[in-house]
JSON list of C-alpha atoms in Angstrom, two decimals:
[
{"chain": "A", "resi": 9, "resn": "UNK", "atom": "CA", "xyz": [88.60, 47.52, -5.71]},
{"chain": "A", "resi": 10, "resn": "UNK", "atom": "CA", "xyz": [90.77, 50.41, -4.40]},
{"chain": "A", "resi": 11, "resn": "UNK", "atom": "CA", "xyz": [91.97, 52.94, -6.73]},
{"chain": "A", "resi": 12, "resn": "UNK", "atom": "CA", "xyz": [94.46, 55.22, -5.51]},
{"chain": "A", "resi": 13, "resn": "UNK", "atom": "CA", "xyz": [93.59, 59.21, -6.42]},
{"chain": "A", "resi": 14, "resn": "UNK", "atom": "CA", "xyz": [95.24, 62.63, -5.41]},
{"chain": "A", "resi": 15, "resn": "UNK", "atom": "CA", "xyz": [91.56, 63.61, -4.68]},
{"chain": "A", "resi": 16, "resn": "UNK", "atom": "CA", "xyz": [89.87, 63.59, -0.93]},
{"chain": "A", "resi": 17, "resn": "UNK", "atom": "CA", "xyz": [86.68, 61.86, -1.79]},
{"chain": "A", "resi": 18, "resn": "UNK", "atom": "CA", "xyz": [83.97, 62.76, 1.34]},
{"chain": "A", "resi": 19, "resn": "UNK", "atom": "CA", "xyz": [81.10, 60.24, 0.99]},
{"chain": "A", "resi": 20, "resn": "UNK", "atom": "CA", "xyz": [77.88, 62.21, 0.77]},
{"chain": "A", "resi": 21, "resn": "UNK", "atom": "CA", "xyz": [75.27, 59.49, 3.02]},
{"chain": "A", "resi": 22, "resn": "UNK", "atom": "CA", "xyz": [74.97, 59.75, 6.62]},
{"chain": "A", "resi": 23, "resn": "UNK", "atom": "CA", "xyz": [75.91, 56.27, 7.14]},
{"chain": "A", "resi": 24, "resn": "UNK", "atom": "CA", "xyz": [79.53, 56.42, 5.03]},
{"chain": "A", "resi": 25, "resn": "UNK", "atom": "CA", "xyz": [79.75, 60.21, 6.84]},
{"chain": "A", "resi": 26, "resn": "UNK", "atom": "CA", "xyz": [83.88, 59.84, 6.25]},
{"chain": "A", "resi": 27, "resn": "UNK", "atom": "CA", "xyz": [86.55, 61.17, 3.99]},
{"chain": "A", "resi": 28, "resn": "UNK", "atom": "CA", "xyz": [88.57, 59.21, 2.26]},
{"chain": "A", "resi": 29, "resn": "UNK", "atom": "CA", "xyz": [91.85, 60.06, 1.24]},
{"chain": "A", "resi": 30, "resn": "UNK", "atom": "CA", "xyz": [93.87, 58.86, -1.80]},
{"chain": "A", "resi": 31, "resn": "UNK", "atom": "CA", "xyz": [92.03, 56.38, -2.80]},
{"chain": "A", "resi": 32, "resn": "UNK", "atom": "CA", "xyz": [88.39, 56.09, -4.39]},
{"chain": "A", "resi": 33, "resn": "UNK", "atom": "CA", "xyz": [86.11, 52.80, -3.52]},
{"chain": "A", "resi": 34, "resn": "UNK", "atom": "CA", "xyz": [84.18, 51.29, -6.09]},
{"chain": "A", "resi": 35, "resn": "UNK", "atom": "CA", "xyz": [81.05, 49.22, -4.91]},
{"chain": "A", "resi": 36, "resn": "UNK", "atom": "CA", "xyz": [79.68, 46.45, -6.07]},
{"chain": "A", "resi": 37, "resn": "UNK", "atom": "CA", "xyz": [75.70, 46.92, -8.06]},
{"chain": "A", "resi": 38, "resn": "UNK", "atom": "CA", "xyz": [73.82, 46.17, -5.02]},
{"chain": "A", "resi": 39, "resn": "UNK", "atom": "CA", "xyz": [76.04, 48.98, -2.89]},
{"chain": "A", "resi": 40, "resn": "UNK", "atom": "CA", "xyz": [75.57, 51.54, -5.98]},
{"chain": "A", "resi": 41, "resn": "UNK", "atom": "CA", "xyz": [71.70, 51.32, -5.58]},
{"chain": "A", "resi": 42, "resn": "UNK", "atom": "CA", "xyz": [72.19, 51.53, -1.86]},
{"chain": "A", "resi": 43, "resn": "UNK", "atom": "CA", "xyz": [73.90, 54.83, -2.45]},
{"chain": "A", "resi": 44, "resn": "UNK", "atom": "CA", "xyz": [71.73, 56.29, -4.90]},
{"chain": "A", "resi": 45, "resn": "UNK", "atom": "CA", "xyz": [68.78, 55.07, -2.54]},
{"chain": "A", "resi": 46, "resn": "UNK", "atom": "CA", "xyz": [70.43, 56.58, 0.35]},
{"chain": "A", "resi": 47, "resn": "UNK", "atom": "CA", "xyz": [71.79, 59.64, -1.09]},
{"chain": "A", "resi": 48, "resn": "UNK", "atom": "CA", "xyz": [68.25, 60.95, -2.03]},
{"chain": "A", "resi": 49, "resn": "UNK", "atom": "CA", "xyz": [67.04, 59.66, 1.36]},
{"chain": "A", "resi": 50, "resn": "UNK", "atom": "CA", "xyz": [69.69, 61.70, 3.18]},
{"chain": "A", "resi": 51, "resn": "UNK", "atom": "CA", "xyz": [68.34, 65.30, 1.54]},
{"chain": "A", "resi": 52, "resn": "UNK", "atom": "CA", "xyz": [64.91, 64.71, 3.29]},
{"chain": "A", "resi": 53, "resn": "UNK", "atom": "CA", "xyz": [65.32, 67.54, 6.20]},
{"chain": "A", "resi": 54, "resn": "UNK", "atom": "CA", "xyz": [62.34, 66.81, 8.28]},
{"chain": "A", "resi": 55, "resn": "UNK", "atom": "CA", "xyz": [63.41, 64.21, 10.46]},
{"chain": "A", "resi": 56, "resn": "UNK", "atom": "CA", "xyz": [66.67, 62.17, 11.27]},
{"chain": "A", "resi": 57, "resn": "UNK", "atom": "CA", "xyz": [66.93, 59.31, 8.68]},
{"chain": "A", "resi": 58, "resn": "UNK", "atom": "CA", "xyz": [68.50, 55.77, 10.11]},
{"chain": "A", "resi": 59, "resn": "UNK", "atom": "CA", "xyz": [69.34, 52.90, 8.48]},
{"chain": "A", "resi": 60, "resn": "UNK", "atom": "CA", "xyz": [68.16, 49.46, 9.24]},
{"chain": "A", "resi": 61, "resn": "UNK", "atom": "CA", "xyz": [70.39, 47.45, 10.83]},
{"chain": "A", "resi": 62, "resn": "UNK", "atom": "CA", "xyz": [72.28, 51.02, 11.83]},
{"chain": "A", "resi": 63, "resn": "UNK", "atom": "CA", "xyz": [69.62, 52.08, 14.42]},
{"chain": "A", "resi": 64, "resn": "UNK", "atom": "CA", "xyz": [69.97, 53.51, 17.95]},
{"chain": "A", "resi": 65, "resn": "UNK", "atom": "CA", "xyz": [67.96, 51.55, 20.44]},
{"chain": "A", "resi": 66, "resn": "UNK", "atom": "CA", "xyz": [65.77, 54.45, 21.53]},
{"chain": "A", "resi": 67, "resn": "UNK", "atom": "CA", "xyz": [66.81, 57.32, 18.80]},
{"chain": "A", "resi": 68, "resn": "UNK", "atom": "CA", "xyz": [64.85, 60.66, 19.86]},
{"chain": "A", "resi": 69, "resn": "UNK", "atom": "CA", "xyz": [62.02, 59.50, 21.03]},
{"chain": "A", "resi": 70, "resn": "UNK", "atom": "CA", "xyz": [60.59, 62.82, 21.48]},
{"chain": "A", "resi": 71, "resn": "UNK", "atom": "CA", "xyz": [60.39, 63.60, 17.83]},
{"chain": "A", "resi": 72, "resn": "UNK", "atom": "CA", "xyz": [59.85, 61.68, 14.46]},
{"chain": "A", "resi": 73, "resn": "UNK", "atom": "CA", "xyz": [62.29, 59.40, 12.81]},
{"chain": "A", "resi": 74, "resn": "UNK", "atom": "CA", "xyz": [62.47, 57.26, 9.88]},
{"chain": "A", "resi": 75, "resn": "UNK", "atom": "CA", "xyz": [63.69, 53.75, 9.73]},
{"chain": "A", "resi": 76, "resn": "UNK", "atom": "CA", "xyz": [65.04, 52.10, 6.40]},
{"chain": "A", "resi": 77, "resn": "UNK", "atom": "CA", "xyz": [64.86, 48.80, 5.02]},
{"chain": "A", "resi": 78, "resn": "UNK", "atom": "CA", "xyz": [65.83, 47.99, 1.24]},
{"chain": "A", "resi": 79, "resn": "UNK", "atom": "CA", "xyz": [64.44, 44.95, -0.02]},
{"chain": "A", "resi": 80, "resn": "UNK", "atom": "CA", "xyz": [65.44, 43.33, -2.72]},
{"chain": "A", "resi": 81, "resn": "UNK", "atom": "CA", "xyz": [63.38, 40.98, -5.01]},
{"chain": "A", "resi": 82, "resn": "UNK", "atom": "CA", "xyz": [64.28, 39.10, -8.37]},
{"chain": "A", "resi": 83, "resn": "UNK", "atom": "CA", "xyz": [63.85, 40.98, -11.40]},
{"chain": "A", "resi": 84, "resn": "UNK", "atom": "CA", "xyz": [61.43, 39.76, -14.18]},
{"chain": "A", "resi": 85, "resn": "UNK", "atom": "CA", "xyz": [64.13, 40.43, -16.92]},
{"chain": "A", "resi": 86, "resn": "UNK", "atom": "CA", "xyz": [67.37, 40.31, -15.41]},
{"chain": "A", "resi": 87, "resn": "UNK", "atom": "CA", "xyz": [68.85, 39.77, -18.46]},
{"chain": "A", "resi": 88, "resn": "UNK", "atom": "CA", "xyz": [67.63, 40.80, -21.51]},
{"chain": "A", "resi": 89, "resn": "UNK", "atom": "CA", "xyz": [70.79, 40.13, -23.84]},
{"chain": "A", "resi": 90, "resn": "UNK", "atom": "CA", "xyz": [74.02, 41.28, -25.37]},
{"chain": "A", "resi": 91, "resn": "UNK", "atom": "CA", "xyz": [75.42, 44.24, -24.01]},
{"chain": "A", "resi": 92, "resn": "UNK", "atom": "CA", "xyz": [72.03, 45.47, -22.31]},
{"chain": "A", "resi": 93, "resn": "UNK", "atom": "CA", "xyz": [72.50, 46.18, -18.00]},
{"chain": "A", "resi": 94, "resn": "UNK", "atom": "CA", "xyz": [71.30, 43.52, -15.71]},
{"chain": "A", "resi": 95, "resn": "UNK", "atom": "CA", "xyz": [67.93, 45.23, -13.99]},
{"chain": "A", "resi": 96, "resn": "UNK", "atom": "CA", "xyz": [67.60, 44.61, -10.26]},
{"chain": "A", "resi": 97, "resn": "UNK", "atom": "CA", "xyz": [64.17, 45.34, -8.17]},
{"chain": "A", "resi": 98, "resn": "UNK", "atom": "CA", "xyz": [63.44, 46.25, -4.73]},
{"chain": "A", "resi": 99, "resn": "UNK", "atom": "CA", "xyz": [61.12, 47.69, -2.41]},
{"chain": "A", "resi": 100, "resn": "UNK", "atom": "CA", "xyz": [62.53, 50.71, 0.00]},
{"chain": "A", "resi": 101, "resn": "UNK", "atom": "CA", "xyz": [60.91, 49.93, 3.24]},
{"chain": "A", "resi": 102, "resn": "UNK", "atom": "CA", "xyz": [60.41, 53.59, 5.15]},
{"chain": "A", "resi": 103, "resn": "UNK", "atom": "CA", "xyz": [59.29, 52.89, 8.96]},
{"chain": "A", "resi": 104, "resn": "UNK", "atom": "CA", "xyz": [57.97, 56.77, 9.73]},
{"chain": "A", "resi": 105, "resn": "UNK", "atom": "CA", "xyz": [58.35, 56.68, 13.72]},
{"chain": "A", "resi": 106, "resn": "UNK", "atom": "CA", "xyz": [56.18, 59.08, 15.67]},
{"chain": "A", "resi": 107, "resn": "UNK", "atom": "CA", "xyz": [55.80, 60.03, 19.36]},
{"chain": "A", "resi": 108, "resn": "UNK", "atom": "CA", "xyz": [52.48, 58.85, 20.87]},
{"chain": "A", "resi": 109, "resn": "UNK", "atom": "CA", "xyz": [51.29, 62.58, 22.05]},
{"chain": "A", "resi": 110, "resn": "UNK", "atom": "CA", "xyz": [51.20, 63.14, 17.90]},
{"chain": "A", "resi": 111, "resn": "UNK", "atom": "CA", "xyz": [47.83, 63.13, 16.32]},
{"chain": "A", "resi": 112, "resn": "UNK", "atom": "CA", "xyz": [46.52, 60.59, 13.48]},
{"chain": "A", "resi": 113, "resn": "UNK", "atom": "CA", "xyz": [46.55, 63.40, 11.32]},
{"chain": "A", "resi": 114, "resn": "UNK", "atom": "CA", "xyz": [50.06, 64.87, 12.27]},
{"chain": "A", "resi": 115, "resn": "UNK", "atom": "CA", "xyz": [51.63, 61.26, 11.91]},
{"chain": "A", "resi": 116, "resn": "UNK", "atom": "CA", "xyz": [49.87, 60.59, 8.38]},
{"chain": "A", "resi": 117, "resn": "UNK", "atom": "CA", "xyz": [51.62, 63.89, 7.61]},
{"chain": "A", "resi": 118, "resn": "UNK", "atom": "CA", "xyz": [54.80, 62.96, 8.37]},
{"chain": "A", "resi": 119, "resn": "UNK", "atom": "CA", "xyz": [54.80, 59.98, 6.81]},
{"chain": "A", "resi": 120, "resn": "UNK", "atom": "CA", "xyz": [53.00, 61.36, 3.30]},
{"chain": "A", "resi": 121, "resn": "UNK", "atom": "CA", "xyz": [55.93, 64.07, 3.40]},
{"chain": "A", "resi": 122, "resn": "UNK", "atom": "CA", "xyz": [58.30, 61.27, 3.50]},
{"chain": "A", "resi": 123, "resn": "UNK", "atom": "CA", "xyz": [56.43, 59.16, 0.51]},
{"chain": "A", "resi": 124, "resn": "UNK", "atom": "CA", "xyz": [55.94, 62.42, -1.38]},
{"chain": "A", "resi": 125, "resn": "UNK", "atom": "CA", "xyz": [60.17, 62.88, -1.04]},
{"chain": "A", "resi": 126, "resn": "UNK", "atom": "CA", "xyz": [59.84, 60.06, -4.13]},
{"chain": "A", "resi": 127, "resn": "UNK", "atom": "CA", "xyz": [58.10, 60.97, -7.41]},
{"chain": "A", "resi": 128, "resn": "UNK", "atom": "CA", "xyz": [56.98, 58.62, -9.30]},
{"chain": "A", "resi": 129, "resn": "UNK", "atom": "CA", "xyz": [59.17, 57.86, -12.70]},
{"chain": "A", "resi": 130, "resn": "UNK", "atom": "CA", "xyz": [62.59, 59.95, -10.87]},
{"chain": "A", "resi": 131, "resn": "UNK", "atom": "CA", "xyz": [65.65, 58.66, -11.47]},
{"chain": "A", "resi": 132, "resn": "UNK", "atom": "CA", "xyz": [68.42, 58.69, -8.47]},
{"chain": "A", "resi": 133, "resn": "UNK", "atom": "CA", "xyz": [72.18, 57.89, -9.81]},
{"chain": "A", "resi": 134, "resn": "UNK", "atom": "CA", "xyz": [74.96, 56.84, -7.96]},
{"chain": "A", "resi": 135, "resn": "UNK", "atom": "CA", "xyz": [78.05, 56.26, -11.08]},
{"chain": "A", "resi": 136, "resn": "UNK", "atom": "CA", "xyz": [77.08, 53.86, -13.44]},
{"chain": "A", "resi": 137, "resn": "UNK", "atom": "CA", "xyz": [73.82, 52.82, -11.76]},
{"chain": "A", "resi": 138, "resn": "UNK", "atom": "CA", "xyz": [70.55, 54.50, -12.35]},
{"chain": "A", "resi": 139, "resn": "UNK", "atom": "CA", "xyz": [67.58, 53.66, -9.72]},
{"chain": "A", "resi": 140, "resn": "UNK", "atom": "CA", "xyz": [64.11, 54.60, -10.93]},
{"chain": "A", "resi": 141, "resn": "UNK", "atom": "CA", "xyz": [60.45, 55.09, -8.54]},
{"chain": "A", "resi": 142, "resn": "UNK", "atom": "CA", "xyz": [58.35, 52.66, -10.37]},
{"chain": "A", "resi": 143, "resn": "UNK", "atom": "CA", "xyz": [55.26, 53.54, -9.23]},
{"chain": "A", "resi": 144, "resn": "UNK", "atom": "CA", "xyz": [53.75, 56.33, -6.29]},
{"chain": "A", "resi": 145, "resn": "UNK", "atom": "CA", "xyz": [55.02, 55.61, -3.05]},
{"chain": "A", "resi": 146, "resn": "UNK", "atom": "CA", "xyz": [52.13, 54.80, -0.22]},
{"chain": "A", "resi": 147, "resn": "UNK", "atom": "CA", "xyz": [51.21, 55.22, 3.44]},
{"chain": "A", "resi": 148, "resn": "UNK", "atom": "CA", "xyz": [50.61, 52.16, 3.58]},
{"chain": "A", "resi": 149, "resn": "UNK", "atom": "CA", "xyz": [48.02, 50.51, 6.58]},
{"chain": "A", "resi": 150, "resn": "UNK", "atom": "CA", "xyz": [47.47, 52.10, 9.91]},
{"chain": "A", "resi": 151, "resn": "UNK", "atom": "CA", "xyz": [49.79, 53.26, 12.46]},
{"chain": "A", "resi": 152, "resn": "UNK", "atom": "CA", "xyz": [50.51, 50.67, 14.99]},
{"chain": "A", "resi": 153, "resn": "UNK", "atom": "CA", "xyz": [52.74, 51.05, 18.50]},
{"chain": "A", "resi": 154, "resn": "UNK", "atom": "CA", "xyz": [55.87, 49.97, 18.26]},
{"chain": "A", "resi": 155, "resn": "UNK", "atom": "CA", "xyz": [58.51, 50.20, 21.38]},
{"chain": "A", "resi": 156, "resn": "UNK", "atom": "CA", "xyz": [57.07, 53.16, 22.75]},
{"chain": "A", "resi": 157, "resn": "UNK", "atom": "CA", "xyz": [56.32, 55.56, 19.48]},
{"chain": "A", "resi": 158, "resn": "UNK", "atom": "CA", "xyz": [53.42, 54.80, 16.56]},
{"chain": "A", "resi": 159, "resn": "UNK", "atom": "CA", "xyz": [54.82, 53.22, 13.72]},
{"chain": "A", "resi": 160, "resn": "UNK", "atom": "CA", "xyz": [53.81, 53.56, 9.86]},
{"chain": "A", "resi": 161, "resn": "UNK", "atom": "CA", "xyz": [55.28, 52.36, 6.94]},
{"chain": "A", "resi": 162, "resn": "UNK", "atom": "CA", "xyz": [55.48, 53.83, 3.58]},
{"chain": "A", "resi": 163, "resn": "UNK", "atom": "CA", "xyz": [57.21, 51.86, 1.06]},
{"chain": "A", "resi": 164, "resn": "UNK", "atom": "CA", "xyz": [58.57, 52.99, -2.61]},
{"chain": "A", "resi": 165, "resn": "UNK", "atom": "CA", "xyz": [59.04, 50.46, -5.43]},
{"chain": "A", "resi": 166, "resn": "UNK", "atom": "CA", "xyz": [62.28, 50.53, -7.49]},
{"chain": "A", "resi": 167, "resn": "UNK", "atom": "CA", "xyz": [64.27, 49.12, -10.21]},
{"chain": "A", "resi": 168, "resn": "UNK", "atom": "CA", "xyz": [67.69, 49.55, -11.17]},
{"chain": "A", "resi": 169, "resn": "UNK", "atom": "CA", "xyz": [69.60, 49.39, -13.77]},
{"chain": "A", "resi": 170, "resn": "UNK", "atom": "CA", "xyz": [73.26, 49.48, -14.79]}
]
């Protein structure tokens, strides 16, 4: 739905980095926890954030980056009855990318920065939909090379609801 305004409206992610004018979009539940997901992701200074499917072929590959991936799952209790919100579940998928001249150490840094960006219990809102860290988010495995650069993955369990 479109809903015309007499309010600019700039879009605060990276990836919707436009104004748009006169009119206000609404999204859909799944695109409300992708910007409240995003929105949070976007204040982490440290590195340049990308989105996955949105990423460069070979973006800085002199310096870290972080590639992300929201999936989503089935809730247990999508429905719990009457007037309560549906839930929805996912895991956020962060692929810390690292030149190969960085250390173990100086990678695992990186990357626990980037878990430590999510505390476990916050709440992220984006309108009527409220996405909360279910549990601590986790460097999770070893670094492994990946086109060029050392990759390692944190991910961040989530629920939503709304």
């Amino acid at each position: 739905f479109i809903i015309p305004t007499s309010n600019p409206l700039t879009l605060p992610c990276q990836h919707f980095s436009y104004t748009i004018h006169n009119m206000t979009q609404l999204t859909n539940p799944d695109g409300k926890i992708f910007l409240a997901i995003s929105s949070h992701m976007d204040t982490f200074a440290e590195c340049p954030v990308h989105y996955n499917p949105d990423v460069p072929e070979q973006p800085l590959s002199n310096a870290p980056y972080v590639i992300v991936t929201d999936t989503r799952l089935d809730a247990d209790t999508r429905y719990v009855g009457g007037n309560d919100p549906d839930e929805y579940r996912g895991t956020l998928s962060l692929s810390v990318m690292c030149p190969m001249g960085y250390t173990a150490a100086q990678a695992i840094g990186v990357a626990g920065r980037i878990a430590d960006h999510w505390q476990k219990g916050a709440w992220y809102p984006y309108g009527d939909m409220m996405v909360q860290v279910l549990a601590r988010p986790r460097v999770i495995g070893a670094g492994y090379q990946d086109a060029g650069m050392m990759r390692y993955p944190v991910t961040v369990k989530w629920r939503a609801v709304g």
